[in-house]
Amino acid sequence: MSDERSENLYDAIGGIDTLRRLSNTFYEGVLADPVLAPVFANFTTTHIEHVAVWLGEIFGGPARFTGELGGHQSLLRSHLGLAITEEQRGRWMELMGAAVQKELPDDELLRRRVLEYFDWGTRIAKDVSAAPAGTDLGDPGPTPRWGWDGLVK
């Protein structure tokens, strides 16, 4: 990896402010989308900040989601009972791809790595969403981290 890639994805993205813009742009599209709006029927604007904080931690920034918002278990539980379809997951990826193009730095590798995370994460969210609300998920482990080479082991 070259020296310019020595920073983590969080720093390369531009930190929490960029992630807030990404989240805001994305959810503007989601809430107006007939395929996705029903999934977000209980949406509140605090969701935008929670997603930005989650992504910050995922991409190597501060562990605020774990410290303040319940960590990995909380994120997974929030998807229980949503019954996300593959059509909805695909549309989610389309809208996020557009938001990534608009809000992230003009760096093709960076954008590709971020979208690879979203593809991975939305598959997990779809799987978890098939279980009814209140399902015991066991211990999913710590919040995952995603870097220049994908999932950090």
PDB file of C-alpha atoms in Angstrom:
ATOM      1  CA  MET A   1       0.000   0.000   0.000  1.00  0.00           C
ATOM      2  CA  SER A   2       1.321   3.443  -0.859  1.00  0.00           C
ATOM      3  CA  ASP A   3       1.979   6.166   1.696  1.00  0.00           C
ATOM      4  CA  GLU A   4      -1.164   8.017   0.632  1.00  0.00           C
ATOM      5  CA  ARG A   5      -3.176   4.997   1.778  1.00  0.00           C
ATOM      6  CA  SER A   6      -1.634   4.903   5.245  1.00  0.00           C
ATOM      7  CA  GLU A   7      -4.626   6.770   6.689  1.00  0.00           C
ATOM      8  CA  ASN A   8      -7.744   4.871   7.642  1.00  0.00           C
ATOM      9  CA  LEU A   9     -10.945   5.146   5.608  1.00  0.00           C
ATOM     10  CA  TYR A  10     -12.493   7.480   8.187  1.00  0.00           C
ATOM     11  CA  ASP A  11      -9.735  10.047   7.669  1.00  0.00           C
ATOM     12  CA  ALA A  12      -9.654   9.527   3.901  1.00  0.00           C
ATOM     13  CA  ILE A  13     -13.413  10.123   3.747  1.00  0.00           C
ATOM     14  CA  GLY A  14     -13.059  13.383   5.653  1.00  0.00           C
ATOM     15  CA  GLY A  15     -14.304  12.342   9.077  1.00  0.00           C
ATOM     16  CA  ILE A  16     -17.661  12.745  10.752  1.00  0.00           C
ATOM     17  CA  ASP A  17     -18.739  15.860   8.855  1.00  0.00           C
ATOM     18  CA  THR A  18     -18.506  14.069   5.515  1.00  0.00           C
ATOM     19  CA  LEU A  19     -20.313  11.047   6.957  1.00  0.00           C
ATOM     20  CA  ARG A  20     -23.107  13.317   8.199  1.00  0.00           C
ATOM     21  CA  ARG A  21     -23.472  14.810   4.716  1.00  0.00           C
ATOM     22  CA  LEU A  22     -23.441  11.316   3.197  1.00  0.00           C
ATOM     23  CA  SER A  23     -26.112  10.110   5.612  1.00  0.00           C
ATOM     24  CA  ASN A  24     -28.269  13.194   5.098  1.00  0.00           C
ATOM     25  CA  THR A  25     -28.079  13.017   1.296  1.00  0.00           C
ATOM     26  CA  PHE A  26     -28.818   9.307   1.357  1.00  0.00           C
ATOM     27  CA  TYR A  27     -31.864   9.571   3.626  1.00  0.00           C
ATOM     28  CA  GLU A  28     -33.306  12.466   1.610  1.00  0.00           C
ATOM     29  CA  GLY A  29     -33.458   9.986  -1.270  1.00  0.00           C
ATOM     30  CA  VAL A  30     -34.660   7.071   0.852  1.00  0.00           C
ATOM     31  CA  LEU A  31     -37.595   8.925   2.379  1.00  0.00           C
ATOM     32  CA  ALA A  32     -38.775  10.010  -1.079  1.00  0.00           C
ATOM     33  CA  ASP A  33     -38.373   6.531  -2.570  1.00  0.00           C
ATOM     34  CA  PRO A  34     -41.529   4.385  -2.866  1.00  0.00           C
ATOM     35  CA  VAL A  35     -39.535   1.145  -2.513  1.00  0.00           C
ATOM     36  CA  LEU A  36     -37.628   2.180   0.619  1.00  0.00           C
ATOM     37  CA  ALA A  37     -39.841   4.680   2.435  1.00  0.00           C
ATOM     38  CA  PRO A  38     -41.991   1.898   3.992  1.00  0.00           C
ATOM     39  CA  VAL A  39     -38.888   0.355   5.613  1.00  0.00           C
ATOM     40  CA  PHE A  40     -38.212   3.694   7.297  1.00  0.00           C
ATOM     41  CA  ALA A  41     -41.761   4.370   8.502  1.00  0.00           C
ATOM     42  CA  ASN A  42     -40.435   5.114  12.020  1.00  0.00           C
ATOM     43  CA  PHE A  43     -37.561   7.298  10.777  1.00  0.00           C
ATOM     44  CA  THR A  44     -36.449  10.232  12.903  1.00  0.00           C
ATOM     45  CA  THR A  45     -33.729  12.739  12.137  1.00  0.00           C
ATOM     46  CA  THR A  46     -31.591  11.278  14.946  1.00  0.00           C
ATOM     47  CA  HIS A  47     -31.163   8.290  12.634  1.00  0.00           C
ATOM     48  CA  ILE A  48     -28.949  10.417  10.351  1.00  0.00           C
ATOM     49  CA  GLU A  49     -26.530  11.129  13.191  1.00  0.00           C
ATOM     50  CA  HIS A  50     -26.588   7.524  14.439  1.00  0.00           C
ATOM     51  CA  VAL A  51     -25.699   6.249  10.962  1.00  0.00           C
ATOM     52  CA  ALA A  52     -22.864   8.772  10.649  1.00  0.00           C
ATOM     53  CA  VAL A  53     -21.494   7.708  14.054  1.00  0.00           C
ATOM     54  CA  TRP A  54     -21.812   4.002  13.119  1.00  0.00           C
ATOM     55  CA  LEU A  55     -19.975   4.559   9.841  1.00  0.00           C
ATOM     56  CA  GLY A  56     -17.320   6.582  11.602  1.00  0.00           C
ATOM     57  CA  GLU A  57     -16.570   3.650  13.882  1.00  0.00           C
ATOM     58  CA  ILE A  58     -16.747   1.100  11.054  1.00  0.00           C
ATOM     59  CA  PHE A  59     -14.249   3.056   8.961  1.00  0.00           C
ATOM     60  CA  GLY A  60     -11.693   3.507  11.743  1.00  0.00           C
ATOM     61  CA  GLY A  61     -12.860   6.606  13.576  1.00  0.00           C
ATOM     62  CA  PRO A  62     -13.872   6.997  17.223  1.00  0.00           C
ATOM     63  CA  ALA A  63     -15.789   4.100  18.799  1.00  0.00           C
ATOM     64  CA  ARG A  64     -18.767   6.325  19.631  1.00  0.00           C
ATOM     65  CA  PHE A  65     -21.452   3.923  18.427  1.00  0.00           C
ATOM     66  CA  THR A  66     -20.143   1.277  20.778  1.00  0.00           C
ATOM     67  CA  GLY A  67     -19.620   3.738  23.621  1.00  0.00           C
ATOM     68  CA  GLU A  68     -22.838   5.740  23.296  1.00  0.00           C
ATOM     69  CA  LEU A  69     -25.404   3.863  21.198  1.00  0.00           C
ATOM     70  CA  GLY A  70     -25.240   0.197  22.160  1.00  0.00           C
ATOM     71  CA  GLY A  71     -22.683  -1.137  19.708  1.00  0.00           C
ATOM     72  CA  HIS A  72     -23.016  -3.942  17.218  1.00  0.00           C
ATOM     73  CA  GLN A  73     -25.860  -5.673  19.104  1.00  0.00           C
ATOM     74  CA  SER A  74     -27.963  -2.501  19.021  1.00  0.00           C
ATOM     75  CA  LEU A  75     -27.437  -1.993  15.302  1.00  0.00           C
ATOM     76  CA  LEU A  76     -28.406  -5.568  14.484  1.00  0.00           C
ATOM     77  CA  ARG A  77     -31.478  -5.447  16.764  1.00  0.00           C
ATOM     78  CA  SER A  78     -32.703  -2.316  14.981  1.00  0.00           C
ATOM     79  CA  HIS A  79     -33.149  -4.375  11.802  1.00  0.00           C
ATOM     80  CA  LEU A  80     -35.176  -7.199  13.376  1.00  0.00           C
ATOM     81  CA  GLY A  81     -38.639  -7.616  11.930  1.00  0.00           C
ATOM     82  CA  LEU A  82     -38.132  -5.244   8.989  1.00  0.00           C
ATOM     83  CA  ALA A  83     -38.338  -8.109   6.435  1.00  0.00           C
ATOM     84  CA  ILE A  84     -36.074  -6.316   3.963  1.00  0.00           C
ATOM     85  CA  THR A  85     -36.458  -7.675   0.433  1.00  0.00           C
ATOM     86  CA  GLU A  86     -33.689  -8.087  -2.127  1.00  0.00           C
ATOM     87  CA  GLU A  87     -35.399  -5.382  -4.200  1.00  0.00           C
ATOM     88  CA  GLN A  88     -35.178  -3.002  -1.224  1.00  0.00           C
ATOM     89  CA  ARG A  89     -31.550  -3.931  -0.573  1.00  0.00           C
ATOM     90  CA  GLY A  90     -30.711  -3.290  -4.224  1.00  0.00           C
ATOM     91  CA  ARG A  91     -32.479   0.060  -4.220  1.00  0.00           C
ATOM     92  CA  TRP A  92     -30.701   0.964  -0.962  1.00  0.00           C
ATOM     93  CA  MET A  93     -27.380   0.274  -2.706  1.00  0.00           C
ATOM     94  CA  GLU A  94     -28.373   2.398  -5.726  1.00  0.00           C
ATOM     95  CA  LEU A  95     -29.270   5.387  -3.557  1.00  0.00           C
ATOM     96  CA  MET A  96     -26.179   4.984  -1.400  1.00  0.00           C
ATOM     97  CA  GLY A  97     -24.033   4.753  -4.536  1.00  0.00           C
ATOM     98  CA  ALA A  98     -25.450   8.078  -5.703  1.00  0.00           C
ATOM     99  CA  ALA A  99     -24.835   9.643  -2.267  1.00  0.00           C
ATOM    100  CA  VAL A 100     -21.252   8.301  -2.242  1.00  0.00           C
ATOM    101  CA  GLN A 101     -20.625   9.845  -5.674  1.00  0.00           C
ATOM    102  CA  LYS A 102     -21.978  13.188  -4.485  1.00  0.00           C
ATOM    103  CA  GLU A 103     -20.497  13.441  -0.991  1.00  0.00           C
ATOM    104  CA  LEU A 104     -17.236  11.456  -0.820  1.00  0.00           C
ATOM    105  CA  PRO A 105     -13.891  12.657  -2.149  1.00  0.00           C
ATOM    106  CA  ASP A 106     -13.216  11.999  -5.831  1.00  0.00           C
ATOM    107  CA  ASP A 107     -11.151   8.882  -5.153  1.00  0.00           C
ATOM    108  CA  GLU A 108     -12.304   5.772  -7.007  1.00  0.00           C
ATOM    109  CA  LEU A 109     -10.600   3.283  -4.670  1.00  0.00           C
ATOM    110  CA  LEU A 110     -12.021   4.996  -1.594  1.00  0.00           C
ATOM    111  CA  ARG A 111     -15.518   5.006  -3.046  1.00  0.00           C
ATOM    112  CA  ARG A 112     -15.207   1.355  -4.085  1.00  0.00           C
ATOM    113  CA  ARG A 113     -14.090   0.272  -0.595  1.00  0.00           C
ATOM    114  CA  VAL A 114     -16.950   2.175   1.028  1.00  0.00           C
ATOM    115  CA  LEU A 115     -19.505   0.628  -1.337  1.00  0.00           C
ATOM    116  CA  GLU A 116     -18.021  -2.823  -0.705  1.00  0.00           C
ATOM    117  CA  TYR A 117     -18.724  -2.284   2.983  1.00  0.00           C
ATOM    118  CA  PHE A 118     -22.312  -1.258   2.212  1.00  0.00           C
ATOM    119  CA  ASP A 119     -22.835  -4.324   0.057  1.00  0.00           C
ATOM    120  CA  TRP A 120     -21.508  -6.564   2.838  1.00  0.00           C
ATOM    121  CA  GLY A 121     -23.472  -4.766   5.557  1.00  0.00           C
ATOM    122  CA  THR A 122     -26.782  -4.648   3.695  1.00  0.00           C
ATOM    123  CA  ARG A 123     -26.626  -8.402   3.137  1.00  0.00           C
ATOM    124  CA  ILE A 124     -26.291  -8.897   6.897  1.00  0.00           C
ATOM    125  CA  ALA A 125     -29.087  -6.390   7.595  1.00  0.00           C
ATOM    126  CA  LYS A 126     -31.374  -8.196   5.135  1.00  0.00           C
ATOM    127  CA  ASP A 127     -30.650 -11.557   6.769  1.00  0.00           C
ATOM    128  CA  VAL A 128     -31.221 -10.214  10.297  1.00  0.00           C
ATOM    129  CA  SER A 129     -34.392  -8.396   9.226  1.00  0.00           C
ATOM    130  CA  ALA A 130     -36.093 -11.706   8.454  1.00  0.00           C
ATOM    131  CA  ALA A 131     -36.196 -12.574  12.164  1.00  0.00           C
ATOM    132  CA  PRO A 132     -39.031 -11.151  14.272  1.00  0.00           C
ATOM    133  CA  ALA A 133     -38.485  -8.162  16.544  1.00  0.00           C
ATOM    134  CA  GLY A 134     -37.198  -9.287  19.930  1.00  0.00           C
ATOM    135  CA  THR A 135     -35.255 -12.271  18.584  1.00  0.00           C
ATOM    136  CA  ASP A 136     -32.191 -13.095  20.689  1.00  0.00           C
ATOM    137  CA  LEU A 137     -29.225 -12.639  18.375  1.00  0.00           C
ATOM    138  CA  GLY A 138     -26.663 -13.912  20.834  1.00  0.00           C
ATOM    139  CA  ASP A 139     -23.395 -12.028  21.040  1.00  0.00           C
ATOM    140  CA  PRO A 140     -22.455 -10.720  17.597  1.00  0.00           C
ATOM    141  CA  GLY A 141     -19.068  -9.584  18.863  1.00  0.00           C
ATOM    142  CA  PRO A 142     -17.595  -6.110  18.619  1.00  0.00           C
ATOM    143  CA  THR A 143     -18.483  -3.563  15.991  1.00  0.00           C
ATOM    144  CA  PRO A 144     -16.724  -4.607  12.779  1.00  0.00           C
ATOM    145  CA  ARG A 145     -14.062  -2.422  11.204  1.00  0.00           C
ATOM    146  CA  TRP A 146     -13.598  -1.909   7.480  1.00  0.00           C
ATOM    147  CA  GLY A 147     -10.334  -0.772   5.890  1.00  0.00           C
ATOM    148  CA  TRP A 148      -8.543  -0.470   2.580  1.00  0.00           C
ATOM    149  CA  ASP A 149      -8.476  -4.266   2.301  1.00  0.00           C
ATOM    150  CA  GLY A 150     -12.075  -4.873   3.412  1.00  0.00           C
ATOM    151  CA  LEU A 151     -13.127  -6.400   6.707  1.00  0.00           C
ATOM    152  CA  VAL A 152     -10.393  -6.003   9.331  1.00  0.00           C
ATOM    153  CA  LYS A 153      -9.846  -9.358  11.022  1.00  0.00           C
TER     154      LYS A 153
END
